[in-house]
Amino acid sequence: MLKIRVITAVVLLGVFIPALFLSPMMLWASLMMALALVGIREWSGFLTLTNRQEKGYLLFSALAGLYLLFLLYQSGFHWFFYQSLLVLLVATIFWLVVVPLALFFHYFPRQKWLNMLVGLGLMLSLWMALVTTQELNPMFLLVIISTIWLADSAAYFAGKQFGKHKLAPAISPGKTWEGVAGALFAVGIYACLLKLTGAVSTWWVLGCLWVITIAGIYGDLFESLFKRRANLKDSGQFLPGHGGLLDRIDGVIPALPVGLCLVLWFHYMQQSYAF
């Protein structure tokens, strides 16, 4: 199993990184839309839809995806960027306000239609963030992904070694507050290295990466909530040895829109103070 996991990870990185830096915008947008539709397919498995409802949901998602690609092609990135700003803001509010409240009170509505919309919104914000980031600065995407991977690894090892206090036992019994502390500590060191090596120009990166890490934890717990409701261990079998696509990107789904929103907001504030 470990061998399969490693091979899958190496192949994914070998495809993803060249595509990120070398693909023209429309090719990248199309590839990421295909992955978003895989995410929608897996999300539908959380909702106990009937066969007819699931087919209708997937068909609507595919048609909506094609329409968005057409709009991007016709209108160009400038138009797309300003549409993304609103979607990213809504996604940030959802992840930093709505989801924490839902996790705190252990409650999120079970209406199928609402959760179908939530799935569409999550994949839409992720797709828009992926396209926007590739066009503006692909390195930012690598920083976000590496932050989430580092946080996950540090949380796992810190939880294994020191974990005693459960973070959310009713949702994900394996996660601990010590794991969260380990994740924040590791990401803090990573942020300092980015600043000291000149990869970033401001110490604001420390606070931003901590917010991104927390958003990633919310994403992990939010997916776990839906998997527990559906009595599923994995979101699917899309990635050999890893489970479903959502299992691997549950932290990136909130982290990238939130991180991009923070960066754009910080850039706007810098421009405002310049005057």
mmCIF file of C-alpha atoms in Angstrom:
data_model
loop_
_atom_site.group_PDB
_atom_site.id
_atom_site.type_symbol
_atom_site.label_atom_id
_atom_site.label_comp_id
_atom_site.label_asym_id
_atom_site.label_seq_id
_atom_site.Cartn_x
_atom_site.Cartn_y
_atom_site.Cartn_z
ATOM 1 C CA MET A 1 0.000 0.000 0.000
ATOM 2 C CA LEU A 2 2.816 2.423 0.884
ATOM 3 C CA LYS A 3 4.509 1.718 -2.449
ATOM 4 C CA ILE A 4 1.296 2.488 -4.323
ATOM 5 C CA ARG A 5 0.816 5.716 -2.346
ATOM 6 C CA VAL A 6 4.353 6.866 -3.136
ATOM 7 C CA ILE A 7 4.067 6.032 -6.850
ATOM 8 C CA THR A 8 0.729 7.858 -7.084
ATOM 9 C CA ALA A 9 2.152 10.927 -5.336
ATOM 10 C CA VAL A 10 5.234 11.028 -7.592
ATOM 11 C CA VAL A 11 3.130 10.687 -10.757
ATOM 12 C CA LEU A 12 0.748 13.417 -9.589
ATOM 13 C CA LEU A 13 3.584 15.828 -8.859
ATOM 14 C CA GLY A 14 5.267 14.942 -12.155
ATOM 15 C CA VAL A 15 2.118 15.939 -14.024
ATOM 16 C CA PHE A 16 0.814 18.741 -11.834
ATOM 17 C CA ILE A 17 3.910 20.947 -11.560
ATOM 18 C CA PRO A 18 4.742 21.102 -15.306
ATOM 19 C CA ALA A 19 1.064 21.706 -16.069
ATOM 20 C CA LEU A 20 0.967 24.528 -13.524
ATOM 21 C CA PHE A 21 3.946 26.378 -14.991
ATOM 22 C CA LEU A 22 3.731 25.487 -18.679
ATOM 23 C CA SER A 23 0.033 25.184 -19.549
ATOM 24 C CA PRO A 24 -1.749 28.063 -21.279
ATOM 25 C CA MET A 25 -4.652 29.425 -19.279
ATOM 26 C CA MET A 26 -7.466 27.615 -21.083
ATOM 27 C CA LEU A 27 -5.741 24.227 -20.925
ATOM 28 C CA TRP A 28 -5.070 24.678 -17.197
ATOM 29 C CA ALA A 29 -8.641 25.849 -16.601
ATOM 30 C CA SER A 30 -9.992 22.816 -18.463
ATOM 31 C CA LEU A 31 -7.807 20.379 -16.520
ATOM 32 C CA MET A 32 -8.802 21.920 -13.211
ATOM 33 C CA MET A 33 -12.461 21.886 -14.236
ATOM 34 C CA ALA A 34 -12.175 18.144 -14.900
ATOM 35 C CA LEU A 35 -10.789 17.668 -11.376
ATOM 36 C CA ALA A 36 -13.537 19.883 -9.946
ATOM 37 C CA LEU A 37 -16.127 17.634 -11.585
ATOM 38 C CA VAL A 38 -14.443 14.605 -10.009
ATOM 39 C CA GLY A 39 -14.804 16.440 -6.700
ATOM 40 C CA ILE A 40 -18.500 17.024 -7.391
ATOM 41 C CA ARG A 41 -18.927 13.323 -8.164
ATOM 42 C CA GLU A 42 -17.368 12.368 -4.849
ATOM 43 C CA TRP A 43 -19.331 15.029 -2.977
ATOM 44 C CA SER A 44 -22.572 13.569 -4.336
ATOM 45 C CA GLY A 45 -21.651 10.329 -2.568
ATOM 46 C CA PHE A 46 -21.952 12.128 0.779
ATOM 47 C CA LEU A 47 -25.541 13.197 0.149
ATOM 48 C CA THR A 48 -27.395 9.864 -0.228
ATOM 49 C CA LEU A 49 -28.940 11.010 -3.503
ATOM 50 C CA THR A 50 -31.187 8.800 -5.561
ATOM 51 C CA ASN A 51 -29.767 7.548 -8.835
ATOM 52 C CA ARG A 52 -31.846 10.081 -10.740
ATOM 53 C CA GLN A 53 -30.846 12.949 -8.454
ATOM 54 C CA GLU A 54 -27.163 12.079 -8.734
ATOM 55 C CA LYS A 55 -27.259 11.904 -12.537
ATOM 56 C CA GLY A 56 -29.087 15.228 -12.709
ATOM 57 C CA TYR A 57 -26.603 16.809 -10.286
ATOM 58 C CA LEU A 58 -23.601 15.611 -12.277
ATOM 59 C CA LEU A 59 -25.139 16.624 -15.605
ATOM 60 C CA PHE A 60 -25.938 20.120 -14.324
ATOM 61 C CA SER A 61 -22.404 20.434 -12.903
ATOM 62 C CA ALA A 62 -20.813 19.365 -16.196
ATOM 63 C CA LEU A 63 -22.927 21.779 -18.242
ATOM 64 C CA ALA A 64 -22.223 24.608 -15.793
ATOM 65 C CA GLY A 65 -18.503 23.814 -16.014
ATOM 66 C CA LEU A 66 -18.538 23.958 -19.803
ATOM 67 C CA TYR A 67 -20.400 27.260 -19.674
ATOM 68 C CA LEU A 68 -17.833 28.740 -17.277
ATOM 69 C CA LEU A 69 -15.000 27.655 -19.566
ATOM 70 C CA PHE A 70 -16.806 29.277 -22.492
ATOM 71 C CA LEU A 71 -17.214 32.530 -20.531
ATOM 72 C CA LEU A 72 -13.535 32.500 -19.595
ATOM 73 C CA TYR A 73 -12.554 31.965 -23.223
ATOM 74 C CA GLN A 74 -14.900 34.663 -24.505
ATOM 75 C CA SER A 75 -14.375 37.321 -21.836
ATOM 76 C CA GLY A 76 -10.727 36.800 -20.920
ATOM 77 C CA PHE A 77 -8.896 36.750 -17.614
ATOM 78 C CA HIS A 78 -9.528 40.407 -16.731
ATOM 79 C CA TRP A 79 -13.283 39.799 -16.550
ATOM 80 C CA PHE A 80 -12.763 36.452 -14.819
ATOM 81 C CA PHE A 81 -10.517 37.987 -12.159
ATOM 82 C CA TYR A 82 -13.120 40.472 -10.972
ATOM 83 C CA GLN A 83 -15.796 37.785 -10.878
ATOM 84 C CA SER A 84 -13.440 35.661 -8.804
ATOM 85 C CA LEU A 85 -13.023 38.379 -6.174
ATOM 86 C CA LEU A 86 -16.652 38.100 -5.098
ATOM 87 C CA VAL A 87 -16.633 34.302 -5.108
ATOM 88 C CA LEU A 88 -13.406 34.194 -3.082
ATOM 89 C CA LEU A 89 -14.818 36.635 -0.538
ATOM 90 C CA VAL A 90 -17.973 34.538 -0.090
ATOM 91 C CA ALA A 91 -15.866 31.370 0.205
ATOM 92 C CA THR A 92 -13.637 32.999 2.839
ATOM 93 C CA ILE A 93 -16.658 34.031 4.923
ATOM 94 C CA PHE A 94 -18.061 30.521 4.594
ATOM 95 C CA TRP A 95 -14.844 28.847 5.760
ATOM 96 C CA LEU A 96 -13.905 31.289 8.516
ATOM 97 C CA VAL A 97 -17.385 31.993 9.896
ATOM 98 C CA VAL A 98 -20.042 29.469 8.812
ATOM 99 C CA VAL A 99 -17.968 26.283 9.044
ATOM 100 C CA PRO A 100 -16.453 27.037 12.498
ATOM 101 C CA LEU A 101 -19.952 27.679 13.856
ATOM 102 C CA ALA A 102 -21.241 24.473 12.266
ATOM 103 C CA LEU A 103 -18.373 22.471 13.768
ATOM 104 C CA PHE A 104 -18.737 24.102 17.190
ATOM 105 C CA PHE A 105 -22.453 23.317 17.403
ATOM 106 C CA HIS A 106 -22.056 19.968 15.591
ATOM 107 C CA TYR A 107 -24.797 20.991 13.209
ATOM 108 C CA PHE A 108 -25.093 21.579 9.496
ATOM 109 C CA PRO A 109 -28.400 21.390 7.592
ATOM 110 C CA ARG A 110 -29.168 18.021 6.004
ATOM 111 C CA GLN A 111 -31.359 19.278 3.154
ATOM 112 C CA LYS A 112 -30.078 17.657 -0.025
ATOM 113 C CA TRP A 113 -30.676 20.683 -2.220
ATOM 114 C CA LEU A 114 -28.697 22.916 0.142
ATOM 115 C CA ASN A 115 -25.761 20.534 0.382
ATOM 116 C CA MET A 116 -25.761 20.114 -3.391
ATOM 117 C CA LEU A 117 -25.376 23.892 -3.652
ATOM 118 C CA VAL A 118 -22.613 23.817 -1.038
ATOM 119 C CA GLY A 119 -20.706 21.241 -3.099
ATOM 120 C CA LEU A 120 -21.048 23.373 -6.224
ATOM 121 C CA GLY A 121 -19.899 26.446 -4.314
ATOM 122 C CA LEU A 122 -16.853 24.690 -2.868
ATOM 123 C CA MET A 123 -15.712 23.387 -6.240
ATOM 124 C CA LEU A 124 -16.458 26.707 -7.957
ATOM 125 C CA SER A 125 -14.369 28.701 -5.474
ATOM 126 C CA LEU A 126 -11.531 26.171 -5.678
ATOM 127 C CA TRP A 127 -11.569 26.202 -9.497
ATOM 128 C CA MET A 128 -11.631 29.991 -9.675
ATOM 129 C CA ALA A 129 -8.771 30.193 -7.173
ATOM 130 C CA LEU A 130 -6.723 27.654 -9.157
ATOM 131 C CA VAL A 131 -7.188 29.533 -12.434
ATOM 132 C CA THR A 132 -6.545 32.937 -10.851
ATOM 133 C CA THR A 133 -3.429 31.746 -9.025
ATOM 134 C CA GLN A 134 -1.905 30.131 -12.107
ATOM 135 C CA GLU A 135 -2.365 33.338 -14.066
ATOM 136 C CA LEU A 136 -1.090 35.674 -11.322
ATOM 137 C CA ASN A 137 1.694 33.652 -9.657
ATOM 138 C CA PRO A 138 1.973 29.849 -9.809
ATOM 139 C CA MET A 139 4.478 29.843 -6.941
ATOM 140 C CA PHE A 140 1.727 31.004 -4.602
ATOM 141 C CA LEU A 141 -0.186 27.796 -5.304
ATOM 142 C CA LEU A 142 2.880 25.716 -4.462
ATOM 143 C CA VAL A 143 3.304 27.618 -1.181
ATOM 144 C CA ILE A 144 -0.329 26.941 -0.233
ATOM 145 C CA ILE A 145 -0.173 23.257 -1.115
ATOM 146 C CA SER A 146 3.168 22.764 0.655
ATOM 147 C CA THR A 147 1.771 24.562 3.712
ATOM 148 C CA ILE A 148 -1.205 22.186 3.897
ATOM 149 C CA TRP A 149 0.958 19.101 3.344
ATOM 150 C CA LEU A 150 3.438 20.261 5.978
ATOM 151 C CA ALA A 151 0.630 21.037 8.431
ATOM 152 C CA ASP A 152 -0.986 17.626 7.864
ATOM 153 C CA SER A 153 2.303 15.791 8.389
ATOM 154 C CA ALA A 154 3.248 17.790 11.482
ATOM 155 C CA ALA A 155 -0.231 17.349 12.962
ATOM 156 C CA TYR A 156 -0.049 13.597 12.395
ATOM 157 C CA PHE A 157 3.343 13.157 14.069
ATOM 158 C CA ALA A 158 2.619 15.580 16.920
ATOM 159 C CA GLY A 159 -0.712 13.891 17.534
ATOM 160 C CA LYS A 160 0.904 10.453 17.552
ATOM 161 C CA GLN A 161 3.626 11.495 19.979
ATOM 162 C CA PHE A 162 1.836 13.919 22.276
ATOM 163 C CA GLY A 163 -1.879 13.768 21.465
ATOM 164 C CA LYS A 164 -4.094 13.553 24.542
ATOM 165 C CA HIS A 165 -6.797 16.159 24.065
ATOM 166 C CA LYS A 166 -9.302 15.417 21.304
ATOM 167 C CA LEU A 167 -10.041 18.220 18.868
ATOM 168 C CA ALA A 168 -13.439 17.060 17.614
ATOM 169 C CA PRO A 169 -14.129 13.528 18.916
ATOM 170 C CA ALA A 170 -17.674 13.416 17.531
ATOM 171 C CA ILE A 171 -16.441 14.205 14.011
ATOM 172 C CA SER A 172 -12.853 12.984 13.702
ATOM 173 C CA PRO A 173 -11.666 11.083 16.813
ATOM 174 C CA GLY A 174 -8.051 10.867 15.651
ATOM 175 C CA LYS A 175 -7.381 14.610 15.637
ATOM 176 C CA THR A 176 -5.992 16.329 18.733
ATOM 177 C CA TRP A 177 -5.210 19.825 19.935
ATOM 178 C CA GLU A 178 -1.572 18.781 20.241
ATOM 179 C CA GLY A 179 -1.676 17.946 16.524
ATOM 180 C CA VAL A 180 -3.004 21.436 15.783
ATOM 181 C CA ALA A 181 -0.193 22.949 17.855
ATOM 182 C CA GLY A 182 2.354 20.838 15.963
ATOM 183 C CA ALA A 183 0.921 21.984 12.637
ATOM 184 C CA LEU A 184 1.046 25.661 13.617
ATOM 185 C CA PHE A 185 4.602 25.276 14.938
ATOM 186 C CA ALA A 186 5.844 23.619 11.736
ATOM 187 C CA VAL A 187 4.093 26.167 9.526
ATOM 188 C CA GLY A 188 5.557 28.965 11.647
ATOM 189 C CA ILE A 189 9.068 27.682 10.951
ATOM 190 C CA TYR A 190 8.198 27.369 7.255
ATOM 191 C CA ALA A 191 6.954 30.966 7.161
ATOM 192 C CA CYS A 192 10.146 32.206 8.836
ATOM 193 C CA LEU A 193 12.256 30.333 6.286
ATOM 194 C CA LEU A 194 10.274 31.877 3.429
ATOM 195 C CA LYS A 195 10.932 35.353 4.847
ATOM 196 C CA LEU A 196 14.583 34.815 5.734
ATOM 197 C CA THR A 197 15.422 33.339 2.327
ATOM 198 C CA GLY A 198 13.739 36.245 0.565
ATOM 199 C CA ALA A 199 10.992 34.110 -0.989
ATOM 200 C CA VAL A 200 8.487 36.583 0.488
ATOM 201 C CA SER A 201 8.979 40.226 1.375
ATOM 202 C CA THR A 202 6.946 40.616 4.562
ATOM 203 C CA TRP A 203 6.504 38.990 7.962
ATOM 204 C CA TRP A 204 2.757 39.083 7.301
ATOM 205 C CA VAL A 205 3.329 35.682 5.719
ATOM 206 C CA LEU A 206 3.422 34.145 9.211
ATOM 207 C CA GLY A 207 -0.093 35.266 10.095
ATOM 208 C CA CYS A 208 -1.400 34.438 6.609
ATOM 209 C CA LEU A 209 -0.033 30.892 6.669
ATOM 210 C CA TRP A 210 -1.422 30.318 10.148
ATOM 211 C CA VAL A 211 -4.869 31.416 8.941
ATOM 212 C CA ILE A 212 -4.472 29.153 5.911
ATOM 213 C CA THR A 213 -3.493 26.253 8.179
ATOM 214 C CA ILE A 214 -6.561 26.768 10.352
ATOM 215 C CA ALA A 215 -8.747 26.968 7.255
ATOM 216 C CA GLY A 216 -7.231 23.673 6.089
ATOM 217 C CA ILE A 217 -8.124 22.052 9.420
ATOM 218 C CA TYR A 218 -11.697 23.299 9.038
ATOM 219 C CA GLY A 219 -11.795 21.771 5.564
ATOM 220 C CA ASP A 220 -10.597 18.413 6.882
ATOM 221 C CA LEU A 221 -13.169 18.414 9.684
ATOM 222 C CA PHE A 222 -15.977 19.589 7.407
ATOM 223 C CA GLU A 223 -15.373 16.731 4.987
ATOM 224 C CA SER A 224 -15.144 14.308 7.930
ATOM 225 C CA LEU A 225 -18.546 15.533 9.106
ATOM 226 C CA PHE A 226 -20.114 14.629 5.762
ATOM 227 C CA LYS A 227 -18.269 11.306 5.525
ATOM 228 C CA ARG A 228 -19.466 10.375 8.998
ATOM 229 C CA ARG A 229 -23.041 11.223 8.055
ATOM 230 C CA ALA A 230 -22.774 9.001 4.973
ATOM 231 C CA ASN A 231 -20.891 6.295 6.924
ATOM 232 C CA LEU A 232 -17.953 6.439 4.508
ATOM 233 C CA LYS A 233 -14.267 5.960 5.251
ATOM 234 C CA ASP A 234 -13.023 7.538 2.001
ATOM 235 C CA SER A 235 -14.628 9.926 -0.457
ATOM 236 C CA GLY A 236 -13.825 7.551 -3.322
ATOM 237 C CA GLN A 237 -11.079 5.544 -5.035
ATOM 238 C CA PHE A 238 -9.888 8.097 -7.568
ATOM 239 C CA LEU A 239 -6.264 8.048 -6.367
ATOM 240 C CA PRO A 240 -4.743 4.551 -5.932
ATOM 241 C CA GLY A 241 -3.491 4.106 -2.397
ATOM 242 C CA HIS A 242 -4.870 7.479 -1.301
ATOM 243 C CA GLY A 243 -8.630 7.105 -1.569
ATOM 244 C CA GLY A 244 -10.708 9.836 -3.137
ATOM 245 C CA LEU A 245 -9.677 13.176 -4.564
ATOM 246 C CA LEU A 246 -11.506 15.046 -1.801
ATOM 247 C CA ASP A 247 -9.561 13.074 0.814
ATOM 248 C CA ARG A 248 -6.348 14.566 -0.544
ATOM 249 C CA ILE A 249 -7.503 18.127 -1.189
ATOM 250 C CA ASP A 250 -9.935 18.661 1.711
ATOM 251 C CA GLY A 251 -7.451 21.112 3.236
ATOM 252 C CA VAL A 252 -6.645 22.841 -0.054
ATOM 253 C CA ILE A 253 -10.340 23.465 -0.851
ATOM 254 C CA PRO A 254 -10.599 26.180 1.837
ATOM 255 C CA ALA A 255 -6.913 27.096 2.055
ATOM 256 C CA LEU A 256 -6.464 28.288 -1.524
ATOM 257 C CA PRO A 257 -9.524 30.599 -1.735
ATOM 258 C CA VAL A 258 -8.858 31.952 1.769
ATOM 259 C CA GLY A 259 -5.146 32.417 1.087
ATOM 260 C CA LEU A 260 -5.740 34.128 -2.241
ATOM 261 C CA CYS A 261 -8.345 36.395 -0.676
ATOM 262 C CA LEU A 262 -5.864 37.363 2.056
ATOM 263 C CA VAL A 263 -3.121 38.111 -0.477
ATOM 264 C CA LEU A 264 -5.393 40.191 -2.682
ATOM 265 C CA TRP A 265 -6.692 42.075 0.356
ATOM 266 C CA PHE A 266 -3.147 42.742 1.575
ATOM 267 C CA HIS A 267 -2.132 43.958 -1.892
ATOM 268 C CA TYR A 268 -5.167 46.269 -1.978
ATOM 269 C CA MET A 269 -4.275 47.673 1.451
ATOM 270 C CA GLN A 270 -0.701 48.319 0.327
ATOM 271 C CA GLN A 271 -1.960 50.157 -2.756
ATOM 272 C CA SER A 272 -4.370 52.186 -0.614
ATOM 273 C CA TYR A 273 -1.671 53.248 1.829
ATOM 274 C CA ALA A 274 0.590 54.200 -1.071
ATOM 275 C CA PHE A 275 -1.752 57.090 -1.795
#
